[in-house]
mmCIF file of C-alpha atoms in Angstrom:
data_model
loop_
_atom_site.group_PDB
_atom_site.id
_atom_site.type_symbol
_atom_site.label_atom_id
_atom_site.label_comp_id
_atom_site.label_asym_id
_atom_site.label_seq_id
_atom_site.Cartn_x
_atom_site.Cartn_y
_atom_site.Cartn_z
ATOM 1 C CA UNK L 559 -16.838 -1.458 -7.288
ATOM 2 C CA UNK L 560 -17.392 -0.181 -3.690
ATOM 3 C CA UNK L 561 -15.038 -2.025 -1.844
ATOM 4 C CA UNK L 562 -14.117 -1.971 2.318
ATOM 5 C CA UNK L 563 -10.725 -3.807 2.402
ATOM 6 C CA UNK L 564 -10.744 -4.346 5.674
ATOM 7 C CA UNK L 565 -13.863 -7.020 5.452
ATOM 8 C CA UNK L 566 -12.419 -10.294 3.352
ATOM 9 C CA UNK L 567 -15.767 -10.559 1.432
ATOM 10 C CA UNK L 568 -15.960 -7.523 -0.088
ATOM 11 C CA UNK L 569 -12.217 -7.953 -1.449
ATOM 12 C CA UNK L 570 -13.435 -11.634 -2.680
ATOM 13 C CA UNK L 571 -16.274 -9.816 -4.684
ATOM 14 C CA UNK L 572 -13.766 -7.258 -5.887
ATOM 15 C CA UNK L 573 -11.824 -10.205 -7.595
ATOM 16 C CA UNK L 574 -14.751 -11.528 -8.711
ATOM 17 C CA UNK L 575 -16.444 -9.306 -10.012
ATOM 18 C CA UNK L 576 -14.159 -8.050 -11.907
ATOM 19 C CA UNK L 577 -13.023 -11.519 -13.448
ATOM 20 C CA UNK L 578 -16.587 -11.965 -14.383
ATOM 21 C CA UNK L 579 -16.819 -8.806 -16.365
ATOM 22 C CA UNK L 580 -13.162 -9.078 -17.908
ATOM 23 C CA UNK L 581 -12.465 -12.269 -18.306
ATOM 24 C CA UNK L 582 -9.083 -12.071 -16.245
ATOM 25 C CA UNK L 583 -7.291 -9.827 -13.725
ATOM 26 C CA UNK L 584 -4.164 -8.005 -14.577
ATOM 27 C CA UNK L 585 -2.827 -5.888 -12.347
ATOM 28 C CA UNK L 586 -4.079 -5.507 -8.983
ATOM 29 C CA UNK L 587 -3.078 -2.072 -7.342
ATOM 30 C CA UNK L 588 -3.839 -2.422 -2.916
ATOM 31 C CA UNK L 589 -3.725 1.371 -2.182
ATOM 32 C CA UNK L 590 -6.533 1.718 0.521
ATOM 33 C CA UNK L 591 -5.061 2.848 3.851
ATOM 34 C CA UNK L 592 -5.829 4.785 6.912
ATOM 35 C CA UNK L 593 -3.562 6.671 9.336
ATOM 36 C CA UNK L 594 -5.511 6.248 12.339
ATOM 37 C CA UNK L 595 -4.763 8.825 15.484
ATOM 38 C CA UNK L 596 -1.570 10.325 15.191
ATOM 39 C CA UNK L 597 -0.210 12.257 17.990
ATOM 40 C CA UNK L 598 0.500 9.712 20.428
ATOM 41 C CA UNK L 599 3.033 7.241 22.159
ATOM 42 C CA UNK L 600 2.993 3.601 21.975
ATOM 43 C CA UNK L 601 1.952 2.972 25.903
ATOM 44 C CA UNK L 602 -1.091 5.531 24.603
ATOM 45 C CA UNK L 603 -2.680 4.514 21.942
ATOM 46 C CA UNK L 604 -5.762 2.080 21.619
ATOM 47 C CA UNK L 605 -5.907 -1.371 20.979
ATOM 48 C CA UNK L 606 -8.765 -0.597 18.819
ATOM 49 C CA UNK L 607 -6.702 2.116 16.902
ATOM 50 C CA UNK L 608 -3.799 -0.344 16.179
ATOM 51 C CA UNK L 609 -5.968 -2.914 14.828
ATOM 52 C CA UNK L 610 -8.290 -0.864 12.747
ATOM 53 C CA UNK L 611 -5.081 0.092 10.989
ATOM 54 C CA UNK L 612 -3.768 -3.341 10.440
ATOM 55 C CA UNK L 613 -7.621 -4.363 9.584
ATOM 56 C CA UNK L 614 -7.061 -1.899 6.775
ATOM 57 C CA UNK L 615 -3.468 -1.587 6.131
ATOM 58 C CA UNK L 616 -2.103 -4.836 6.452
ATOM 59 C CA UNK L 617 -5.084 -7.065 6.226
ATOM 60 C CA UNK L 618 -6.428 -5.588 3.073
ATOM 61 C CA UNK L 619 -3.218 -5.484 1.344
ATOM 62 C CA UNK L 620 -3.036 -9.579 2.066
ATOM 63 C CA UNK L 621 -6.922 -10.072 0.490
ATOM 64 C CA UNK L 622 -6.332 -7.785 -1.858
ATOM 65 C CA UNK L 623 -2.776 -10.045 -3.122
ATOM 66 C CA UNK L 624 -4.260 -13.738 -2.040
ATOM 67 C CA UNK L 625 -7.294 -13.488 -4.322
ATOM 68 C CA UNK L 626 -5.206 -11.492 -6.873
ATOM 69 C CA UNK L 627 -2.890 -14.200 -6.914
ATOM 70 C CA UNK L 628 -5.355 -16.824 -7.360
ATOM 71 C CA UNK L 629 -7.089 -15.349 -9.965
ATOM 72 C CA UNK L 630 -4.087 -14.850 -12.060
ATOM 73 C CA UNK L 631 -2.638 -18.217 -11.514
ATOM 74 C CA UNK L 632 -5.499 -18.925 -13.466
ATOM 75 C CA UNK L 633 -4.650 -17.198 -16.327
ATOM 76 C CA UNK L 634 -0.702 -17.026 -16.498
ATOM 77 C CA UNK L 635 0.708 -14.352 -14.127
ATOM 78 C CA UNK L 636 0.206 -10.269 -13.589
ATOM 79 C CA UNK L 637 0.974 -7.540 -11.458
ATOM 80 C CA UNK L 638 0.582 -6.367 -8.051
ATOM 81 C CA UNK L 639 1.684 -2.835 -6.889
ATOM 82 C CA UNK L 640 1.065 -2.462 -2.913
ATOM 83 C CA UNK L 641 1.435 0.809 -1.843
ATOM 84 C CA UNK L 642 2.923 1.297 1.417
ATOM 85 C CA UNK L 643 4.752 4.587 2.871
ATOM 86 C CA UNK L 644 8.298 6.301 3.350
ATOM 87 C CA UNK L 645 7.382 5.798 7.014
ATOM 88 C CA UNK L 646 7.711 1.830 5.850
ATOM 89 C CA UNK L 647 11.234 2.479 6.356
ATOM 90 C CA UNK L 648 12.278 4.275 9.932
ATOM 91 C CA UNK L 649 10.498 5.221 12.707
ATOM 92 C CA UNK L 650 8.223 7.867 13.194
ATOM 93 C CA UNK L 651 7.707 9.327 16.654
ATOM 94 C CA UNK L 652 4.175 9.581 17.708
ATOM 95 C CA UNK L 653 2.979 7.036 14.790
ATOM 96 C CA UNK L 654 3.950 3.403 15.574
ATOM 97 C CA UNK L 655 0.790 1.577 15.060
ATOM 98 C CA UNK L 656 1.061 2.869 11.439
ATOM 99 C CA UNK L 657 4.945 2.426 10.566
ATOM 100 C CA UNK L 658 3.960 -0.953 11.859
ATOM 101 C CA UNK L 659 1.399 -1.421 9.320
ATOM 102 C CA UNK L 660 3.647 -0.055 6.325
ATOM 103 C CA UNK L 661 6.733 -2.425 7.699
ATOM 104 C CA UNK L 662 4.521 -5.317 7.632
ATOM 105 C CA UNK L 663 3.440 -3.863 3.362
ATOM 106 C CA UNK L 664 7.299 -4.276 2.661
ATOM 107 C CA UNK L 665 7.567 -7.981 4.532
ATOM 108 C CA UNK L 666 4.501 -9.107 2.981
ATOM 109 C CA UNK L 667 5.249 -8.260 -0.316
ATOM 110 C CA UNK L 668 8.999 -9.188 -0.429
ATOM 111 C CA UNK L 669 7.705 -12.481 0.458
ATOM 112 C CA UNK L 670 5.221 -13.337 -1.967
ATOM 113 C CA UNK L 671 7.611 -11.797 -4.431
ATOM 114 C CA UNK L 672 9.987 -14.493 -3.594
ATOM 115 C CA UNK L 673 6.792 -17.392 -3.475
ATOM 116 C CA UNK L 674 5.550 -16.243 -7.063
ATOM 117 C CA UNK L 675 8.588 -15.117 -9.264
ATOM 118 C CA UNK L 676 8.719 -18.449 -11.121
ATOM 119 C CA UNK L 677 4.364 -17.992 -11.849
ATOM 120 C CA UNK L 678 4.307 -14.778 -13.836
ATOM 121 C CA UNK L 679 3.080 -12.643 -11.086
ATOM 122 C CA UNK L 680 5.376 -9.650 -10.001
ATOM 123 C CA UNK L 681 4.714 -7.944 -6.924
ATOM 124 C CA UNK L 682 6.376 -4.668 -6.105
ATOM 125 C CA UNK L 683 5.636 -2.043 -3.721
ATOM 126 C CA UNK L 684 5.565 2.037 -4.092
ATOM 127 C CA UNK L 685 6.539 3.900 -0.962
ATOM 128 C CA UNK L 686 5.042 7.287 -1.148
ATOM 129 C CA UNK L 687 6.572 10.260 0.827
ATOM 130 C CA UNK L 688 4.362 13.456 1.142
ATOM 131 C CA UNK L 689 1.960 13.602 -1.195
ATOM 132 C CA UNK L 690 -1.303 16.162 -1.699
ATOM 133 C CA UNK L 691 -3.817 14.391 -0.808
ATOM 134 C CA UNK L 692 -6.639 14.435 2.148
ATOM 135 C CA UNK L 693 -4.756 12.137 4.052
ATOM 136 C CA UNK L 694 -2.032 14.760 3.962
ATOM 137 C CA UNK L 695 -4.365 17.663 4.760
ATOM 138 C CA UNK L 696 -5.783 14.862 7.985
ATOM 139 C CA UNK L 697 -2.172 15.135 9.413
ATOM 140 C CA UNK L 698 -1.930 18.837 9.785
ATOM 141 C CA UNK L 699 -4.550 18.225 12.433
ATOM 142 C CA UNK L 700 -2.449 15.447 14.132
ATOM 143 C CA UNK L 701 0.657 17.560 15.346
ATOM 144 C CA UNK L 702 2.374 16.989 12.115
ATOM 145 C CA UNK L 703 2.607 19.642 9.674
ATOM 146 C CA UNK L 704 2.920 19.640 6.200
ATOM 147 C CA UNK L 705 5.808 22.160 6.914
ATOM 148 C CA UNK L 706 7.630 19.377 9.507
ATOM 149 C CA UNK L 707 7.462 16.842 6.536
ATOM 150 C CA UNK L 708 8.659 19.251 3.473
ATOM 151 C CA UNK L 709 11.611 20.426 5.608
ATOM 152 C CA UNK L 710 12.624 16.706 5.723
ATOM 153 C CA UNK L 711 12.411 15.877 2.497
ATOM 154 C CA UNK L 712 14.937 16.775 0.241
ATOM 155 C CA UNK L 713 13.248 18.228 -2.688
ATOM 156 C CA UNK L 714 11.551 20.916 -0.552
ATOM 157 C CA UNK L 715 8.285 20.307 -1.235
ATOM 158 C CA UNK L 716 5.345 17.915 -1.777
ATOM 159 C CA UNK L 717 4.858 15.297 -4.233
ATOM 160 C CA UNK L 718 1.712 15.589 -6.475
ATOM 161 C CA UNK L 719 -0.613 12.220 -6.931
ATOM 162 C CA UNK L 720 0.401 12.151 -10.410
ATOM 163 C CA UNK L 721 4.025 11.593 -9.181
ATOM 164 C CA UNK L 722 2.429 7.989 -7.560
ATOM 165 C CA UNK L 723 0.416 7.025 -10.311
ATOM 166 C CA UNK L 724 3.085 7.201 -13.008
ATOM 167 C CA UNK L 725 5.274 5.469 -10.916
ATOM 168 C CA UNK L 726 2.479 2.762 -10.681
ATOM 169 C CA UNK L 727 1.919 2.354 -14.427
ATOM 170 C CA UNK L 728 5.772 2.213 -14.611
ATOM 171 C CA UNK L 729 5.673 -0.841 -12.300
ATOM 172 C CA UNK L 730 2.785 -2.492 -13.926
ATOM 173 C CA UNK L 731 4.204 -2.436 -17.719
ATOM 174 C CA UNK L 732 5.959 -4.304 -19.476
ATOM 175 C CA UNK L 733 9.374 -1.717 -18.828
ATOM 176 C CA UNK L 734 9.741 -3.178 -15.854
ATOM 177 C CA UNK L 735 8.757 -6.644 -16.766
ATOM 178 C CA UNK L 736 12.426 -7.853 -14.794
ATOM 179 C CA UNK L 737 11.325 -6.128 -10.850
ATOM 180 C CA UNK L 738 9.783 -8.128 -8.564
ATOM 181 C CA UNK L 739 9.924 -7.485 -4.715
ATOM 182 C CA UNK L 740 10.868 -4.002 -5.252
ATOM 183 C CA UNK L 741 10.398 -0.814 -3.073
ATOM 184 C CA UNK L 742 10.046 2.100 -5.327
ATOM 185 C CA UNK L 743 10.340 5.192 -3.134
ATOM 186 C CA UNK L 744 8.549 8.606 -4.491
ATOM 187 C CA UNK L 745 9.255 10.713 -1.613
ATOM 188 C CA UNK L 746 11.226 13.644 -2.952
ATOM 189 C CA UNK L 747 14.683 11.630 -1.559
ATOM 190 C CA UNK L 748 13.216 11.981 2.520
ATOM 191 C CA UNK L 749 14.055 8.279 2.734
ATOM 192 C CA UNK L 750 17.987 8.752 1.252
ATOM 193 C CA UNK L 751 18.774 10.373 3.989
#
């Protein structure tokens, strides 16, 4: 279902839609994000750029878990995986409208992991690092180079999408059934150091 997260309807519909054809909602996965202009200092980036990434980012990810949430209250509990960033945990030079956004993922989450442990709903989020996707490719033309992020990340090279997506079904199933409020990092270890 085509879906903009950053417009509250079109999550609502999402829900609902999808409760109408299944009878229930599950698991609810908030992965839509954007990145915005990179390449600039705080005092110089727009006030439209900063909040068309938290219209996205932050906003979405809040929908996308309220009308989760209420849907599976209805229906005794599920599972909500937001996915954030590595750059969810430090700064980032020349990106702080967008660590913002992913530091506001973990809060947001932790939170409503806390509000809805007792109701059957676990919410965890995964914190990818470098990973092959267009979004990756969109930051070699910011000033940051795939090169700059593999030489910070431990492993020495980039993650692959499946890398995120079994982590996801790992979070959703019934293995980890006991994690709630949880920060899974895939990021080939660039946030242990």
């Amino acid at each position: 279902i085509k879906t903009d997260v950053s417009k509250e309807q079109d999550v609502i519909d999402l829900i609902d839609q999808t409760v109408e054809k299944y009878g229930k909602l599950d698991i609810m996965i908030n992965n839509a994000g954007i990145i915005g202009t990179t390449n600039a200092l705080l005092a110089d980036t727009t006030t439209k750029n900063f909040t068309d990434i938290f219209n996205t980012n932050v906003m979405g990810v809040y929908w996308g878990m309220k009308y989760a949430i209420q849907a599976m209250l209805k229906t005794g509990g599920g599972s909500i995986v937001n996915v954030s960033s590595a750059a969810g945990f430090k700064g980032v030079p020349m990106m702080s409208h967008y660590v913002a956004s992913k530091f506001a993922i973990h809060g947001l989450s932790k939170s409503a992991a806390v509000e809805y442990a007792t109701k059957g709903i676990r919410i965890n989020v995964l914190a990818p690092g470098a990973i092959e996707t267009d979004m990756l490719n969109g930051l070699n033309q910011g000033g940051i180079t795939t090169d700059n992020l593999v030489s910070l990340t431990p492993m020495g090279k980039v993650g692959e999408v499946s890398d995120c997506s079994n982590a996801i079904a790992f979070l959703t199933s019934d293995e980890a059934s006991y994690m709630t409020g949880a920060i899974l990092s895939v990021d080939g270890g660039a946030t242990a150091t």
